[in-house]
PDB file of C-alpha atoms in Angstrom:
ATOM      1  CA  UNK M   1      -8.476  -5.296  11.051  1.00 85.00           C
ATOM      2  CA  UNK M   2      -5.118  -5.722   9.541  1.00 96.00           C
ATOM      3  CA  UNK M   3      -4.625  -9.518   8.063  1.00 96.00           C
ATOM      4  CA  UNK M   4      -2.150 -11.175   9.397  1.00 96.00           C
ATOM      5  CA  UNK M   5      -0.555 -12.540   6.177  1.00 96.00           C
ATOM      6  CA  UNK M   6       0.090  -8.865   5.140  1.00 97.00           C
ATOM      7  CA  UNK M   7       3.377  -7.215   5.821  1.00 97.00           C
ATOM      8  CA  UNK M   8       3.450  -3.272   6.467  1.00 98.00           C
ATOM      9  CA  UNK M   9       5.599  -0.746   6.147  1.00 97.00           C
ATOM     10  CA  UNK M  10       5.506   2.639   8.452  1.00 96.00           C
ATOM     11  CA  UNK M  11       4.409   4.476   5.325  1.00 96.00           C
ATOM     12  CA  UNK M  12       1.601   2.927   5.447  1.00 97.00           C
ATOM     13  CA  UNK M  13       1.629   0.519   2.689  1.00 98.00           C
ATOM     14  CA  UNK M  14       0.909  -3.204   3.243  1.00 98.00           C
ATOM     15  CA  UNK M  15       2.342  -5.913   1.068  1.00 97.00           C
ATOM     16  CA  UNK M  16       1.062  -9.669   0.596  1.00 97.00           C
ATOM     17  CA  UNK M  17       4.001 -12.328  -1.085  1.00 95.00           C
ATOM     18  CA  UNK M  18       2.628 -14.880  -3.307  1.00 94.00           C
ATOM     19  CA  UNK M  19       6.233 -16.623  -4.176  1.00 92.00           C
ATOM     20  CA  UNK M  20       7.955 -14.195  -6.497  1.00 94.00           C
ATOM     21  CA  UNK M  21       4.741 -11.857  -7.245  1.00 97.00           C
ATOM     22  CA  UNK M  22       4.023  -9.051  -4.341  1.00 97.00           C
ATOM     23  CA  UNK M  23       0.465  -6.947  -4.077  1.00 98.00           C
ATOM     24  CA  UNK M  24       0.880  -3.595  -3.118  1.00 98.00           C
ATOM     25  CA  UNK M  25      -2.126  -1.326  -1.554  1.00 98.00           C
ATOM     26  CA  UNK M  26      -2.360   1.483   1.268  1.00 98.00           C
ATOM     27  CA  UNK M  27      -3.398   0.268   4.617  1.00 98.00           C
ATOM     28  CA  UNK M  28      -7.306   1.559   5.959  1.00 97.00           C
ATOM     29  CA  UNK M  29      -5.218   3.727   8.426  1.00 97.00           C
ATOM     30  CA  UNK M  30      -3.402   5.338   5.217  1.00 96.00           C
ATOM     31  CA  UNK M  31      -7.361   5.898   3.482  1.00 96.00           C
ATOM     32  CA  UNK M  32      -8.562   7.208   6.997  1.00 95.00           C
ATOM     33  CA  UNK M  33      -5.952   9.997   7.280  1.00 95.00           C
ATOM     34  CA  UNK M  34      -6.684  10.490   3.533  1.00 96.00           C
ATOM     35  CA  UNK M  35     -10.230  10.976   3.775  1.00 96.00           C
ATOM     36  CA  UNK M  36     -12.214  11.275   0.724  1.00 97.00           C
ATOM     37  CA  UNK M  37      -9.792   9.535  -2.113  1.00 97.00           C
ATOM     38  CA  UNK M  38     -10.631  11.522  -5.384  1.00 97.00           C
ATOM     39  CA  UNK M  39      -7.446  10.392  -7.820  1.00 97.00           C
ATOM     40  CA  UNK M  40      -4.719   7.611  -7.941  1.00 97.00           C
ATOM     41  CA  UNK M  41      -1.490   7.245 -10.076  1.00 97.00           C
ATOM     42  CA  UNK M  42       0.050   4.483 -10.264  1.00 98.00           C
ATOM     43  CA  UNK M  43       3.188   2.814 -12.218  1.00 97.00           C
ATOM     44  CA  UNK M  44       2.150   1.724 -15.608  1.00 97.00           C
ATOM     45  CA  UNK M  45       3.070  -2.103 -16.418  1.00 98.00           C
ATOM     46  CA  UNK M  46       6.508  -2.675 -17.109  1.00 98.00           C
ATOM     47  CA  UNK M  47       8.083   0.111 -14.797  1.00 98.00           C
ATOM     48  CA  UNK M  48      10.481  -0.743 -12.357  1.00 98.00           C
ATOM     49  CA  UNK M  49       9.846  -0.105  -8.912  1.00 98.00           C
ATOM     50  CA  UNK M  50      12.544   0.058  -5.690  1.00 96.00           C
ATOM     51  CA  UNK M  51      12.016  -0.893  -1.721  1.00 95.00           C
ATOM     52  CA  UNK M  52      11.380   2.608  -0.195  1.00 95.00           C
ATOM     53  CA  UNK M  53      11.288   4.258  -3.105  1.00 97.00           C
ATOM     54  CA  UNK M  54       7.956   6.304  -4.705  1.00 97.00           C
ATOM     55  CA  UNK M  55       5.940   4.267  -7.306  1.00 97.00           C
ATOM     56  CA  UNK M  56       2.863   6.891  -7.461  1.00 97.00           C
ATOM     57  CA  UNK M  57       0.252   9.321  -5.311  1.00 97.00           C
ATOM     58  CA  UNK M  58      -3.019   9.189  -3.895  1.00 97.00           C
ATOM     59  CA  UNK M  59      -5.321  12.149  -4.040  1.00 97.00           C
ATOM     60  CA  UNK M  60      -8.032  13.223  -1.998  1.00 96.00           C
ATOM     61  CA  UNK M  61     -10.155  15.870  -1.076  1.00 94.00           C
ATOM     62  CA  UNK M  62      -7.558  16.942   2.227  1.00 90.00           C
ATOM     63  CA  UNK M  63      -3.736  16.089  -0.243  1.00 94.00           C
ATOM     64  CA  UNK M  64      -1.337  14.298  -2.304  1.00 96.00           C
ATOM     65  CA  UNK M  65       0.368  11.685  -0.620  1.00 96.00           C
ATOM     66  CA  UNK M  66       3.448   9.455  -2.090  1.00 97.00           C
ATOM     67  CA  UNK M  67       2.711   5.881  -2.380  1.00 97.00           C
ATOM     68  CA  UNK M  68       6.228   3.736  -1.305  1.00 97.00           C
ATOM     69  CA  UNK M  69       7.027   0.474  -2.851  1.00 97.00           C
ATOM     70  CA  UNK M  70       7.647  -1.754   0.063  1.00 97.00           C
ATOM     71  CA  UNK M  71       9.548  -4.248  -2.123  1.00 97.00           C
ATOM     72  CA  UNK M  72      11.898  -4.146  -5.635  1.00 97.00           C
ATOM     73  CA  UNK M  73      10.924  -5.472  -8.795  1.00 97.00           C
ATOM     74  CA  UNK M  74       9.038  -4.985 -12.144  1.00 98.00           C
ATOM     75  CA  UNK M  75       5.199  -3.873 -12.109  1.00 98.00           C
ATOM     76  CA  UNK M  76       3.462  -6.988 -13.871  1.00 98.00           C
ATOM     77  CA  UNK M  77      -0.305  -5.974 -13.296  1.00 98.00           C
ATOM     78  CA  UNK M  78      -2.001  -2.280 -12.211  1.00 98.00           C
ATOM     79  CA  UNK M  79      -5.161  -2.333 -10.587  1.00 98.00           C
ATOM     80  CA  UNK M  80      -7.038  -0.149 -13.469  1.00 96.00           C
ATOM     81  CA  UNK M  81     -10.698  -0.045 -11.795  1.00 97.00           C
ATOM     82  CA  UNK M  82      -8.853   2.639  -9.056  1.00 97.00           C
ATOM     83  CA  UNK M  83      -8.806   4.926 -12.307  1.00 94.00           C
ATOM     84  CA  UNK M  84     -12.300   5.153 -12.673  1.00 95.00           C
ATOM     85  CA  UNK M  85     -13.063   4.396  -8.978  1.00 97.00           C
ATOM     86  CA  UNK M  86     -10.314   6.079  -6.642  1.00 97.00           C
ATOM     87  CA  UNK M  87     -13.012   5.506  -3.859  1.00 96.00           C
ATOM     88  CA  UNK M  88     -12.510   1.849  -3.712  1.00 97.00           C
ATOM     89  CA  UNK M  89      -9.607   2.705  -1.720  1.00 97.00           C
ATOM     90  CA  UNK M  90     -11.508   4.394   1.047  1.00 97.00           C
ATOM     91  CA  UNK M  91     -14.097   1.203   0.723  1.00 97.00           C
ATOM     92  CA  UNK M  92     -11.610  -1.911   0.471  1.00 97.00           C
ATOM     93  CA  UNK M  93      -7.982  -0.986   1.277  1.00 97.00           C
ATOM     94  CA  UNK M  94      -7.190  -4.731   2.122  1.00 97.00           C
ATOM     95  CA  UNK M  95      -9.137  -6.259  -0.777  1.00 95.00           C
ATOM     96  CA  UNK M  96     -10.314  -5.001  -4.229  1.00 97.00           C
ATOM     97  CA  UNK M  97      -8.361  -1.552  -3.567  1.00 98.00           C
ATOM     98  CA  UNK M  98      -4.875  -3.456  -4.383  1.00 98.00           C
ATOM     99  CA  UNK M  99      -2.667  -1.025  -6.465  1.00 98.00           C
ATOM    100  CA  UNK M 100      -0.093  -3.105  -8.481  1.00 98.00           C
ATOM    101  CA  UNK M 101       1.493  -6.675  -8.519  1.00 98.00           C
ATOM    102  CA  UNK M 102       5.460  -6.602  -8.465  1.00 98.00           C
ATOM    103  CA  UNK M 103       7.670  -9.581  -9.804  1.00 98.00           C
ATOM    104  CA  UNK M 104      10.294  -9.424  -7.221  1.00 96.00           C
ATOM    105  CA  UNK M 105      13.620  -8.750  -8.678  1.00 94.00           C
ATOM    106  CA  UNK M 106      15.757  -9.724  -5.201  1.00 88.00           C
ATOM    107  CA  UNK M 107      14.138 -11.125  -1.704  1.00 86.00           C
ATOM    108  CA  UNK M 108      11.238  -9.552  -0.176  1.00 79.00           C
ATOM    109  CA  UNK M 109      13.140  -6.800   2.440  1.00 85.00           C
ATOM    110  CA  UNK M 110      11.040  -8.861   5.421  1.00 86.00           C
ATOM    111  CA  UNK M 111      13.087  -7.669   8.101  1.00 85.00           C
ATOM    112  CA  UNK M 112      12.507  -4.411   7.753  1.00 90.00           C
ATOM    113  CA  UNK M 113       8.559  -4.677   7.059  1.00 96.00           C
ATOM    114  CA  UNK M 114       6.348  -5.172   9.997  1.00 97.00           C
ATOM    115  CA  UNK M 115       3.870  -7.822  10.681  1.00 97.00           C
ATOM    116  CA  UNK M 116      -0.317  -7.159  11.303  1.00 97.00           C
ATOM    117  CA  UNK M 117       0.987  -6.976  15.186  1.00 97.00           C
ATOM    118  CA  UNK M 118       4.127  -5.129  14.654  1.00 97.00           C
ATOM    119  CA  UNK M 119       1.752  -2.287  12.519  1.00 98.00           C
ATOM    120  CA  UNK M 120      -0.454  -2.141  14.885  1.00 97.00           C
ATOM    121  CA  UNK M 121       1.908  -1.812  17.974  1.00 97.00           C
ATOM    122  CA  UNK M 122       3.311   0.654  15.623  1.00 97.00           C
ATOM    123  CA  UNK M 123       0.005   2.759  15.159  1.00 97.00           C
ATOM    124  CA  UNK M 124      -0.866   3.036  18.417  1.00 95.00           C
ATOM    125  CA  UNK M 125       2.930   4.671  19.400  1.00 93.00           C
ATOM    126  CA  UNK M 126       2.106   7.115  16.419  1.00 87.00           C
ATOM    127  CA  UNK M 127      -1.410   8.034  17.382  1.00 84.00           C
ATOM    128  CA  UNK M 128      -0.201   8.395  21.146  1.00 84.00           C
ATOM    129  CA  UNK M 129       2.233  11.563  20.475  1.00 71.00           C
TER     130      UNK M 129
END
């Protein structure tokens, strides 16, 4: 379910490295707890954006939730179709529901983002308690 040349964080958000450029989207466990996604905002092109830090929020019908950078850099590219069709998210997490490219402004933190086996391992601790 999760691909394996992802990396996760345990926010929730998965990241895939192309060299220096990162894609940045929620994970279909993050859309699930969501539910219904009705609004997204998301860093316009340009902004800066820090590991661990906030870069924008999903809304659905249930809350707001923050959306963490899992890597450091400038936004080059914003997925503007989520604008006009939030839903995406709930129907392609993984794929066509990317949120923004990053040009990586220092090394991707890998050692503190999980793999598609580390995430998972990690879900099923958090679904447990």
């Amino acid at each position: 379910m999760y691909p394996a040349n992802f990396r996760y964080t345990k926010e929730h958000e998965w990241v895939q490295l192309e060299g220096d450029l990162a894609t940045v989207g929620i994970t279909e466990y993050a859309q699930k707890q969501l539910g219904d996604i009705v609004f997204v905002e998301l860093p316009k092109s340009g902004a800066r954006v820090e590991a661990g830090k906030p870069c924008g929020t999903v809304e659905s019908v249930k809350s707001v939730s923050e959306i963490f950078s899992p890597v450091s850099g400038v936004v080059k590219e914003v997925n503007t179709a989520l604008a006009e069709t939030p839903e995406l998210i709930n129907q392609e997490p993984h794929g066509k529901a990317w949120m923004i490219k990053v040009a990586l402004s220092a090394p991707a933190p890998l050692d503190s983002l999980l793999t598609a086996e580390q995430y998972e391992a990690f879900l099923l601790e958090e679904t447990a308690h």
